[in-house]
Coordinates of C-alpha atoms in Angstrom, one line a residue:
X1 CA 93.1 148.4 82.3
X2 CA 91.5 146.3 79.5
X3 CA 95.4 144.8 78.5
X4 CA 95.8 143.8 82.0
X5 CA 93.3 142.2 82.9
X6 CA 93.9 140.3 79.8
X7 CA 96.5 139.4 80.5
X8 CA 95.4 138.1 84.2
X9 CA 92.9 136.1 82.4
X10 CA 94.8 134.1 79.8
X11 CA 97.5 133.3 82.9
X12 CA 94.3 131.9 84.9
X13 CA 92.9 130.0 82.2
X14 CA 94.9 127.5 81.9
X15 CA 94.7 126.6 85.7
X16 CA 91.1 127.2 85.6
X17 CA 91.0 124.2 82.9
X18 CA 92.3 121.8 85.0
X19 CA 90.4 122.3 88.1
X20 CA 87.2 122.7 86.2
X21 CA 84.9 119.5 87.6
X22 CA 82.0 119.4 85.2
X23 CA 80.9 119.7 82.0
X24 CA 78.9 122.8 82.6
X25 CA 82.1 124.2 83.9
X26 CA 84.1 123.6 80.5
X27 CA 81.1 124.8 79.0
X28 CA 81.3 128.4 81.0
X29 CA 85.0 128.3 80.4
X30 CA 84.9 127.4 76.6
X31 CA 81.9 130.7 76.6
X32 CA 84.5 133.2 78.0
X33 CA 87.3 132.0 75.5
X34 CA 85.2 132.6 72.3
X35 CA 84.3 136.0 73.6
X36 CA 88.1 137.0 74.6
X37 CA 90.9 136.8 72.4
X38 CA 92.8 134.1 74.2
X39 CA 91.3 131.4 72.6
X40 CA 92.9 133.1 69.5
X41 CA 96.2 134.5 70.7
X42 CA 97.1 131.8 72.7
X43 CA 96.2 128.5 70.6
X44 CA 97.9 126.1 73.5
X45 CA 94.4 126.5 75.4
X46 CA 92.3 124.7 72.4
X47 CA 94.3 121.5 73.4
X48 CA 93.9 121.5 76.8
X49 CA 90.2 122.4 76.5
X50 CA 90.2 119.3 74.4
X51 CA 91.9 117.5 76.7
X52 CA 89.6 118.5 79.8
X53 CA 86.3 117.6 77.6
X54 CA 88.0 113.9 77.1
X55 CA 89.2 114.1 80.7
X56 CA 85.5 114.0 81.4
X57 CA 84.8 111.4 79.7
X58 CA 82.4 113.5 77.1
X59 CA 84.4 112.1 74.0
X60 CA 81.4 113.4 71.8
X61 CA 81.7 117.5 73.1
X62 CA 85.7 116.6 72.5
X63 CA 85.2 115.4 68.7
X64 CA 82.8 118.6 68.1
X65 CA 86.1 120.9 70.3
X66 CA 88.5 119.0 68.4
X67 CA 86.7 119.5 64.6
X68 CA 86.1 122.9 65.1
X69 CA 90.2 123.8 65.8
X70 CA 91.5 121.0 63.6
X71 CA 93.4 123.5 60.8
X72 CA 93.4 126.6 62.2
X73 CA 96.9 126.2 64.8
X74 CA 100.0 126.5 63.8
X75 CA 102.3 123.1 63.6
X76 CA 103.5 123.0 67.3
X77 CA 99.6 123.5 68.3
X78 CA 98.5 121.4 66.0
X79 CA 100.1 118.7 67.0
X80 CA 99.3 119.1 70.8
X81 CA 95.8 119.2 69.9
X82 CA 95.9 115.9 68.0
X83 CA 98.0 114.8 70.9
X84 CA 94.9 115.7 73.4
X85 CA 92.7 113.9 71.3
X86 CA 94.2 111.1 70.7
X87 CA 94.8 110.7 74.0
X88 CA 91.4 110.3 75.1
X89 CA 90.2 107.9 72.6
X90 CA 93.2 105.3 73.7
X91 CA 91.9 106.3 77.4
X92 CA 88.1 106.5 76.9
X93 CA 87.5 105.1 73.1
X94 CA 86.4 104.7 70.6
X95 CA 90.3 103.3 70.4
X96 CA 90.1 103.0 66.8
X97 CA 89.6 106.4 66.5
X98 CA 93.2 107.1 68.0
X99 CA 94.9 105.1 65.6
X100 CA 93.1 107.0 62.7
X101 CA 94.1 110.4 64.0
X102 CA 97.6 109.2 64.3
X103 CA 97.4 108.0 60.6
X104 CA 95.9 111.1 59.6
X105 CA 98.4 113.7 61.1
X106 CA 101.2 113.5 58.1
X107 CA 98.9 113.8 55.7
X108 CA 97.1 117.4 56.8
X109 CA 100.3 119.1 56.4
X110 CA 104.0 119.9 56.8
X111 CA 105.7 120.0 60.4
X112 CA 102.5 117.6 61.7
X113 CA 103.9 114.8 62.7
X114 CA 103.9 112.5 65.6
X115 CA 106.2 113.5 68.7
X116 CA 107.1 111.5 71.7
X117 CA 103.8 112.8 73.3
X118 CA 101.9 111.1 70.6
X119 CA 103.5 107.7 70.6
X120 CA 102.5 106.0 74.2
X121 CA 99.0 106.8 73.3
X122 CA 99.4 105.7 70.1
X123 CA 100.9 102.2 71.8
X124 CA 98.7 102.3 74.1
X125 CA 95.6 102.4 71.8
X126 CA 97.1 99.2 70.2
X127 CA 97.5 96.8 73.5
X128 CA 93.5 97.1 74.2
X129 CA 92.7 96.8 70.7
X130 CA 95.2 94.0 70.6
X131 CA 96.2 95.0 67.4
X132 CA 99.7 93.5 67.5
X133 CA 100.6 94.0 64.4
X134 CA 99.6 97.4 64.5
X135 CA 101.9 97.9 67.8
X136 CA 105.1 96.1 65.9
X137 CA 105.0 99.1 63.1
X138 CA 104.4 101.7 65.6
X139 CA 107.5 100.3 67.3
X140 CA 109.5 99.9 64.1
X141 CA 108.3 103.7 63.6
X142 CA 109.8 104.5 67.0
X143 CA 113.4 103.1 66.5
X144 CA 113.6 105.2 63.1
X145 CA 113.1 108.8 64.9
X146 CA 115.0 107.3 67.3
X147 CA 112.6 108.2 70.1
X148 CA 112.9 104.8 71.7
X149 CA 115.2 105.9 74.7
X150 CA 112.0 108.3 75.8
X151 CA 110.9 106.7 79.1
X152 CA 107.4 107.4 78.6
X153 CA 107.7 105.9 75.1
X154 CA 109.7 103.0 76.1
X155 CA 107.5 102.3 79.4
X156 CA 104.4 101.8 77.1
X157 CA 106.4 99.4 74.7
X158 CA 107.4 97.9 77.4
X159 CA 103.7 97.5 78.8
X160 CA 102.3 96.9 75.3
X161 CA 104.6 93.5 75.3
X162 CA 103.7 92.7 78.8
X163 CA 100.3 92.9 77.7
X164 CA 100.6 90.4 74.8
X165 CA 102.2 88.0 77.5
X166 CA 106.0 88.7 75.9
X167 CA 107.8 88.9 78.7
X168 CA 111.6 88.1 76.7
X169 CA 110.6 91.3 74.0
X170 CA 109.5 93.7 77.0
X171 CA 112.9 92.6 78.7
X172 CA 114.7 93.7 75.1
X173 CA 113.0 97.0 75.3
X174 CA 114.2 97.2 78.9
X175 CA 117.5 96.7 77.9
X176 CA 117.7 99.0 75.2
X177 CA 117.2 101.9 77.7
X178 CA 120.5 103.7 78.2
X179 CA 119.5 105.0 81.4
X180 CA 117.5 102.7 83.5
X181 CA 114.9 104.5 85.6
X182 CA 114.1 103.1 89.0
X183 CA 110.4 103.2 88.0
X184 CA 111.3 101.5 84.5
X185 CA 113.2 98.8 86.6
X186 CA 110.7 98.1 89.4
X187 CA 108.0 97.7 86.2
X188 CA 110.4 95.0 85.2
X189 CA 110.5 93.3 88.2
X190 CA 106.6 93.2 88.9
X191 CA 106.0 91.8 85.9
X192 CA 109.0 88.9 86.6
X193 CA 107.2 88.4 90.0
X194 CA 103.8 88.3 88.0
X195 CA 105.2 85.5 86.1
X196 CA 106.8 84.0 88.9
X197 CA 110.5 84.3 87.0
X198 CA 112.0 84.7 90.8
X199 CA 115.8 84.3 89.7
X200 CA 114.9 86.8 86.6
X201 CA 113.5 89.2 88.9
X202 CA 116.4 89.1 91.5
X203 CA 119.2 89.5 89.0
X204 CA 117.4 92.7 87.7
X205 CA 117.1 93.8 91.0
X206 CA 120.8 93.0 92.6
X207 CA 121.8 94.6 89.0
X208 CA 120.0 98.0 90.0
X209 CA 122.0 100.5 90.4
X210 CA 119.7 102.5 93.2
X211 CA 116.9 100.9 94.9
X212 CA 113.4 102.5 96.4
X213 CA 110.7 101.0 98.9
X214 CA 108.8 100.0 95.5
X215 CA 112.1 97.6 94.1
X216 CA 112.4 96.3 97.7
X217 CA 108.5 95.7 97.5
X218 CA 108.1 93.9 94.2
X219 CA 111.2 91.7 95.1
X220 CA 109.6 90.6 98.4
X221 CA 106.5 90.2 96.3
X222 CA 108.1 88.0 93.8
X223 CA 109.3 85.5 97.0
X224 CA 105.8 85.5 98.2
X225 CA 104.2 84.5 94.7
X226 CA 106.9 81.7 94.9
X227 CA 105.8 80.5 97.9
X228 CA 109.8 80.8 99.1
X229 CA 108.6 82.4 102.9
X230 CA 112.7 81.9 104.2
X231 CA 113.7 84.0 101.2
X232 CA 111.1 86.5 101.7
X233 CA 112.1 86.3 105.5
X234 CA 115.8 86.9 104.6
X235 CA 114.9 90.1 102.4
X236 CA 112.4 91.4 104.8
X237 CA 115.2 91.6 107.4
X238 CA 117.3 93.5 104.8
X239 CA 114.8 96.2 103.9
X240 CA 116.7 99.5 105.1
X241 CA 112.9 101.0 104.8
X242 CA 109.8 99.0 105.7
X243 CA 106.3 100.8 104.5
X244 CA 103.0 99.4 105.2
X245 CA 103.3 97.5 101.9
X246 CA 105.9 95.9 103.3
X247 CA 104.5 94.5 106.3
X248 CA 101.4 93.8 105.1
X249 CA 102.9 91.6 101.8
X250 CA 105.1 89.6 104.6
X251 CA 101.6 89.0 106.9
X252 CA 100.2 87.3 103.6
X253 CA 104.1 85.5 103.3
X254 CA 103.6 84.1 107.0
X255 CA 99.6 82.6 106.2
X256 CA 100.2 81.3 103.0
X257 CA 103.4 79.3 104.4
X258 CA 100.8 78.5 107.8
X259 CA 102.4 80.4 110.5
X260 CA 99.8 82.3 111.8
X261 CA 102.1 82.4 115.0
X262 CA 104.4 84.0 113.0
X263 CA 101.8 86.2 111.3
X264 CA 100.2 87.6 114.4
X265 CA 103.5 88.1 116.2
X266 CA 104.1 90.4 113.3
X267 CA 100.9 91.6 113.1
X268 CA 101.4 93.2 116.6
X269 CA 105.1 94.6 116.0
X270 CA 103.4 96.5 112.7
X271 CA 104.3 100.3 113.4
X272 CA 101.2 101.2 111.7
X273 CA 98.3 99.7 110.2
X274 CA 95.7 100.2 107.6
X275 CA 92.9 98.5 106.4
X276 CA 94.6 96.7 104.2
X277 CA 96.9 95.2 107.1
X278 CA 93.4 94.2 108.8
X279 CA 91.7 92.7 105.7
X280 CA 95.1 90.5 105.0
X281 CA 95.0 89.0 108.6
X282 CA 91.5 88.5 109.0
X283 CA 91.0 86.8 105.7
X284 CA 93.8 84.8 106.5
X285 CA 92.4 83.3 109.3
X286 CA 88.6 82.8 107.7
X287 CA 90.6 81.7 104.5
X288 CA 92.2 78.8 106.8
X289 CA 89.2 78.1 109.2
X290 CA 90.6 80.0 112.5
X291 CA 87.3 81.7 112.6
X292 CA 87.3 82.0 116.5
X293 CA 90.4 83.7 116.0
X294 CA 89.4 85.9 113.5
X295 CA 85.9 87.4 115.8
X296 CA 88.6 87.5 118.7
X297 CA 90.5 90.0 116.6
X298 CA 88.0 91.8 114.7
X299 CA 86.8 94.3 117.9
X300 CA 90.6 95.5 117.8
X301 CA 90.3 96.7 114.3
X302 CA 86.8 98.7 115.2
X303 CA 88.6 99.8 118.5
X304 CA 91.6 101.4 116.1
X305 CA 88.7 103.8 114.0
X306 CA 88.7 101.8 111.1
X307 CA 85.9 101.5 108.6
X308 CA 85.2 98.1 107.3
X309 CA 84.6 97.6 103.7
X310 CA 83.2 95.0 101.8
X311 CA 86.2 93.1 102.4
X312 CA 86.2 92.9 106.0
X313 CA 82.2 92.2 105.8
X314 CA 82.8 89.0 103.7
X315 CA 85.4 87.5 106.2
X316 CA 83.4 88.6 109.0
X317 CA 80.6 87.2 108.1
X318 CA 82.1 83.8 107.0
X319 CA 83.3 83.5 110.4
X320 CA 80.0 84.0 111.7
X321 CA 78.8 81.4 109.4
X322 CA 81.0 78.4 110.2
X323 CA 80.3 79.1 113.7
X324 CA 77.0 79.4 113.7
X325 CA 76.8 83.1 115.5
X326 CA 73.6 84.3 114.1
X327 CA 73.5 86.9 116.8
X328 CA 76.7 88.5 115.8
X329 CA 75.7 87.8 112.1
X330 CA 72.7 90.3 112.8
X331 CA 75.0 93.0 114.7
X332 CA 77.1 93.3 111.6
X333 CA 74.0 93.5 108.8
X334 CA 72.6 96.1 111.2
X335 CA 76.2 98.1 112.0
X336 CA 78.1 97.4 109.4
X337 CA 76.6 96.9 106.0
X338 CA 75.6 100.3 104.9
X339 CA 74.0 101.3 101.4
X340 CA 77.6 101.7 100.3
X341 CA 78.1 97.8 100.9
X342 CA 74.9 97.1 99.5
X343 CA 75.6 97.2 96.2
X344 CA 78.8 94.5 96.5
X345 CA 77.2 91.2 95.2
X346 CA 79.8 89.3 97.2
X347 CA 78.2 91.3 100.6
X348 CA 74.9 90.5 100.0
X349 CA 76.0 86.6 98.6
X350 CA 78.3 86.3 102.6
X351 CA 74.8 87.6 103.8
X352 CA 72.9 84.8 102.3
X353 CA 75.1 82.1 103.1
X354 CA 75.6 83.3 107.1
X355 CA 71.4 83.7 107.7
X356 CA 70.9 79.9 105.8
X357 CA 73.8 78.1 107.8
X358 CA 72.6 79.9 111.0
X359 CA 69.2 78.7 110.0
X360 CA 67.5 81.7 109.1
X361 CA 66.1 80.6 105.7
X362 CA 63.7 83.1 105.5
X363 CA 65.9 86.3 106.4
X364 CA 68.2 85.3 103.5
X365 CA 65.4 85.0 101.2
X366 CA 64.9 88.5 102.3
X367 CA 68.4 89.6 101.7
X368 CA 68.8 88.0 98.3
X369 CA 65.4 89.4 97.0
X370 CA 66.5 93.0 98.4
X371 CA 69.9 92.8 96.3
X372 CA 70.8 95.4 94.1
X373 CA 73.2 93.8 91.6
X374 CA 73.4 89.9 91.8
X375 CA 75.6 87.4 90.0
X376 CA 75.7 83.8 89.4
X377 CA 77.2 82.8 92.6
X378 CA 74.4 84.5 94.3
X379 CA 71.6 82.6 92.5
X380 CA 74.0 79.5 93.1
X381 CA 74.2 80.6 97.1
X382 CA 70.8 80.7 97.5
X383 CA 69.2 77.6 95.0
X384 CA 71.9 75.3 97.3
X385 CA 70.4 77.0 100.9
X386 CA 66.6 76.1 99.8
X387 CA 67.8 72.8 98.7
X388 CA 69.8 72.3 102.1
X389 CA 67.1 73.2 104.0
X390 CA 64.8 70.8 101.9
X391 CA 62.8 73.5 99.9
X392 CA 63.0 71.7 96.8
X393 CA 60.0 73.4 95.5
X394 CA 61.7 76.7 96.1
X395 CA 64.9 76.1 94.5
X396 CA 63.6 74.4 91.3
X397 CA 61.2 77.9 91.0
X398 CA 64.2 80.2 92.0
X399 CA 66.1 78.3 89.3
X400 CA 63.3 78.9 86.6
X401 CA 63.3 82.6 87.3
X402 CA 67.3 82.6 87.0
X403 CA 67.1 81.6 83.7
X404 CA 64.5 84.1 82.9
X405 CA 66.3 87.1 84.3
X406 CA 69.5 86.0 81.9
X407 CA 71.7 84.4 84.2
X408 CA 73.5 80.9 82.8
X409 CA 73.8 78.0 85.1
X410 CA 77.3 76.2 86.2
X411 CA 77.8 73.5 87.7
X412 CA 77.8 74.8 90.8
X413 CA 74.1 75.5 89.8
X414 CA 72.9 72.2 88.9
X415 CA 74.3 70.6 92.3
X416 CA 72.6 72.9 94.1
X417 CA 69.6 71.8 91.7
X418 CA 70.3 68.0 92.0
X419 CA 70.5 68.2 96.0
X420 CA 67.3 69.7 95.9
X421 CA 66.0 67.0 94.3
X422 CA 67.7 64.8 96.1
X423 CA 66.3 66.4 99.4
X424 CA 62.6 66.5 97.6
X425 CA 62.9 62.6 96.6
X426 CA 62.1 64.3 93.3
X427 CA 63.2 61.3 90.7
X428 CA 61.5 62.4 87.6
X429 CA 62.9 66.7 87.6
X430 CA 66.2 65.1 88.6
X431 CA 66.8 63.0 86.0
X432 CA 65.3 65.7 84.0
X433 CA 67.9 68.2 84.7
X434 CA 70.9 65.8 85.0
X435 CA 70.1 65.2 80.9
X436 CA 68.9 69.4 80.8
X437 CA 72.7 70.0 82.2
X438 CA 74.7 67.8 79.2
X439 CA 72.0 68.4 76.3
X440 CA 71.2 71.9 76.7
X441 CA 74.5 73.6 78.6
X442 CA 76.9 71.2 78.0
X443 CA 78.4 71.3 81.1
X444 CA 80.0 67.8 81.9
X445 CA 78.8 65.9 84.6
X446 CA 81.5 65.6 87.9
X447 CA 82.1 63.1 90.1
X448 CA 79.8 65.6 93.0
X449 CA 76.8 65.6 90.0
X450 CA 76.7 61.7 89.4
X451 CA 77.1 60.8 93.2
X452 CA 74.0 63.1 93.8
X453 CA 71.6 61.4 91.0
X454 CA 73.1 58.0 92.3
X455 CA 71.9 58.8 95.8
X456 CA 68.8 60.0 94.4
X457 CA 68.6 57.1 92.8
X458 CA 69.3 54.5 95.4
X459 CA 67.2 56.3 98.4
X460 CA 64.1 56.1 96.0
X461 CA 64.1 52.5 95.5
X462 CA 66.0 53.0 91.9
X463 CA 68.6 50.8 92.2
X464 CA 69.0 49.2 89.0
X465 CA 69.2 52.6 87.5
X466 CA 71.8 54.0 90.1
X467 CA 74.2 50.7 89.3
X468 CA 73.7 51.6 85.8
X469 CA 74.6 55.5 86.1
X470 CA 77.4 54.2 87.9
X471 CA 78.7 51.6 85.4
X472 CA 78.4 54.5 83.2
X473 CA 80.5 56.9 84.7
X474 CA 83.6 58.3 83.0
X475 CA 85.1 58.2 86.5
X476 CA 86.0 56.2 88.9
X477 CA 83.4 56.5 91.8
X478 CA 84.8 57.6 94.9
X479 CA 83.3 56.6 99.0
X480 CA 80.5 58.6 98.6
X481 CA 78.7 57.3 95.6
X482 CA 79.2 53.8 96.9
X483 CA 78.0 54.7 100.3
X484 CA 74.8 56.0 98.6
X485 CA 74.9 52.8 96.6
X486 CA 74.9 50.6 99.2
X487 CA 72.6 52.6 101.4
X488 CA 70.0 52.4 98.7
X489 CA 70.8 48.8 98.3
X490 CA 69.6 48.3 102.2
X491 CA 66.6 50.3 102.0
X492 CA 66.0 47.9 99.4
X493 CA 66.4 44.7 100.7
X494 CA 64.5 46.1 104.3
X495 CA 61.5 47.2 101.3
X496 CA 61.8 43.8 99.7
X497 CA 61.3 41.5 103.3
X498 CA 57.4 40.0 104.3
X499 CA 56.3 41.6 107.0
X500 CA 55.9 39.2 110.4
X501 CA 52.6 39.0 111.4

């Protein structure tokens, strides 16, 4: 009974490696192999439990596995435990550490050398070190064992010079395939419709030799990056199979091109649709300011059972926004924007911005105080909606604190800044901070930063200065700053008058 049941347990172990979830489980699965014999008669599983342990991202518990086994398998073991772990220090670092390993594996004895396993890692490990140099030998090291017609090899090659932004020496690995993959081939094309190389990527793809959705996909992609919406058309019409990918990449074709006619007719014909589909067409609409449009259409999607992400929120919300519905602004926080969404800065920043342009000042204070994770755009959201709503005060302290919690200012920042000022007739801080901007960020003032401190300026009986600023400028001034000019220049004059008795 004993040999059998042995023999039941190594044939489960293996399977029981892979499904295993947690460390505690690799833990209670490493426990029964030291007090079996499988661990010893069948070395194979000291890999893979390596393997799991990096699979879990507990690279230190893989080092100790991978210690305690290194020299005690025989070569075809050995080298598919080296294989394990250096695959999870190019996945999971420390990616140094795989290129050492692969260093080290000729030198701990014969038969332990690198196999076509071992070299995509290996490659891999080099493109997010950006070792390039590094990559090149490994390469030239590929070519002498000849192993460069291996598709996984060659596919990382191929991504490793991708990577370095070589598109001509990825297409040379390409070509040196004997047999071209589709999978190898529609890489190629992606990365030609990345780089917007449209006739590049078509003659690879009329030169396939079979097609799938993907290649039919990445071509229409590459017409879309291109802006060419008649040759997208054309292929689109041609597709003999049309996933959702397909319709929903020709929806973005039809709003970037501004036929939202177009769009929504095909919107409607879509056999199926997903979130994605939903998120392309309403963004579309919010992206181009058909925000009646894009509330009309937004019930439909609940209507279907779809959950909005934080996608949908954000365009949503921008809609409700530039049409000033705070009441359906309110439905959405309250329906829509679960815990889940919380934690999307851009959520809670589309939050801000709809309760201060519907007027709610004080609810978006609320909001932005109650964020989780907040980035610079936020603090920029909300310094510009105090300012708008001419709590200068406010800003100028919420932009002290900003700068105390680590965040650096733009200049998105120090307009929002500047129009509080502005809005706070505030001469003195805004001169302050227009010289605070240059001297200690040196971010460069625009055209939108000197036609606020002109208008500050002029509106506070400053004009000499203003006309100075302005003679100063490094730019020509455009309407605006003249209109401040001159408005300052009348409030001025109207100062400067007796008063009839």
């Amino acid at each position: 009974m004993r040999p059998a049941m042995s023999l039941q347990l190594s044939y489960r172990l293996p399977v029981l490696l892979k499904d295993c979830a947690t460390k505690r489980q690799l833990d209670q699965i490493h426990g029964l192999l030291l007090t079996s014999s499988s661990l010893h008669r069948l070395p194979g599983l000291r890999a893979l439990l390596v393997r799991r342990a990096t699979e879990l991202a507990d690279m230190a518990h893989a080092d100790l596995l991978f210690s305690s086994f290194r020299g005690t398998d025989p070569p075809d073991a050995a080298v598919a435990l080296y294989n394990a772990m250096i695959r999870g220090c190019a996945y999971h670092g420390p990616h140094h550490r795989a290129l050492d390993l692969f260093a080290e594996m000729p030198r701990r004895g014969e038969g332990l050398a690198p196999d076509s396993f071992t070299y995509p890692y290996v490659v891999d490990a080099c493109a997010r070190l950006k070792m390039w140099r590094s990559a090149d030998a490994v390469h030239c090291r590929v070519l002498k064992e000849g192993l460069d017609a291996v598709p996984a090899v060659g596919s990382s090659l191929l991504a490793s010079y991708v990577a370095r932004g070589s598109l001509r020496d990825a297409r040379r690995v390409f070509d040196g395939f004997r047999v071209k993959s589709v999978g190898l081939s529609n890489r190629m094309v992606s990365e030609y419709a990345k780089a917007r190389d449209v006739k590049s990527a078509r003659e690879l793809f009329d030169a396939m030799a079979e097609r799938d959705a993907v290649s039919w996909n990445a071509m229409l992609t590459a017409y879309v990056k291109a802006a060419d919406v008649v040759a997208a058309k054309e292929l689109f019409a041609r597709m003999p199979v049309k996933n959702i990918i397909s319709w929903t990449t020709m929806l973005r074709a039809l709003s970037d091109a501004g036929d939202f006619v177009g769009m929504r007719s095909l919107f409607n014909r879509m056999p199926e649709r997903n979130l994605v589909s939903w998120n392309c067409i309403l963004s579309s609409y919010t992206r181009h300011g058909r925000f009646r449009q894009a509330l009309q259409l937004f019930p439909r999607m609940l209507l279907e059972g779809l959950t909005p992400d934080s996608f949908t929120v954000v365009s949503v919300l921008s809609a409700c926004e530039n049409l000033r519905k705070l009441r359906m602004g309110r439905w959405v926080h309250a329906n829509l924007v679960t815990p889940a969404l919380q934690v999307h800065a851009e959520v809670g920043t589309a939050l801000i911005e709809m309760y201060a342009m519907c007027g709610d000042i004080a609810r978006a204070l609320v909001v932005f105080f109650k964020m989780d994770t907040k980035d610079v755009f936020s603090w920029n959201v909300m310094i510009r909606a105090l300012a708008v709503h001419r709590q200068a005060d406010d800003a100028l302290r919420l932009f002290d604190i900003m700068g105390k919690q680590g965040f650096g200012p733009n200049h998105f920042t120090f307009m929002g800044v500047l129009l509080a000022c502005r809005h706070g007739s505030l001469v003195d801080k805004g001169r302050r901070m227009f010289d605070m901007m240059q001297k200690d960020y040196g971010i460069p003032p625009s055209l939108q930063h000197y036609g606020c401190l002109i208008d500050l300026l002029s509106c506070n009986g400053h004009v000499d200065e203003a006309v100075a600023v302005l003679q100063g400028m490094p730019c020509r001034p455009d309407s605006e700053i003249w209109r401040a000019l001159l408005g300052g220049c009348g409030l001025k004059l109207a100062s400067d008058q007796p008063r009839r008795r």
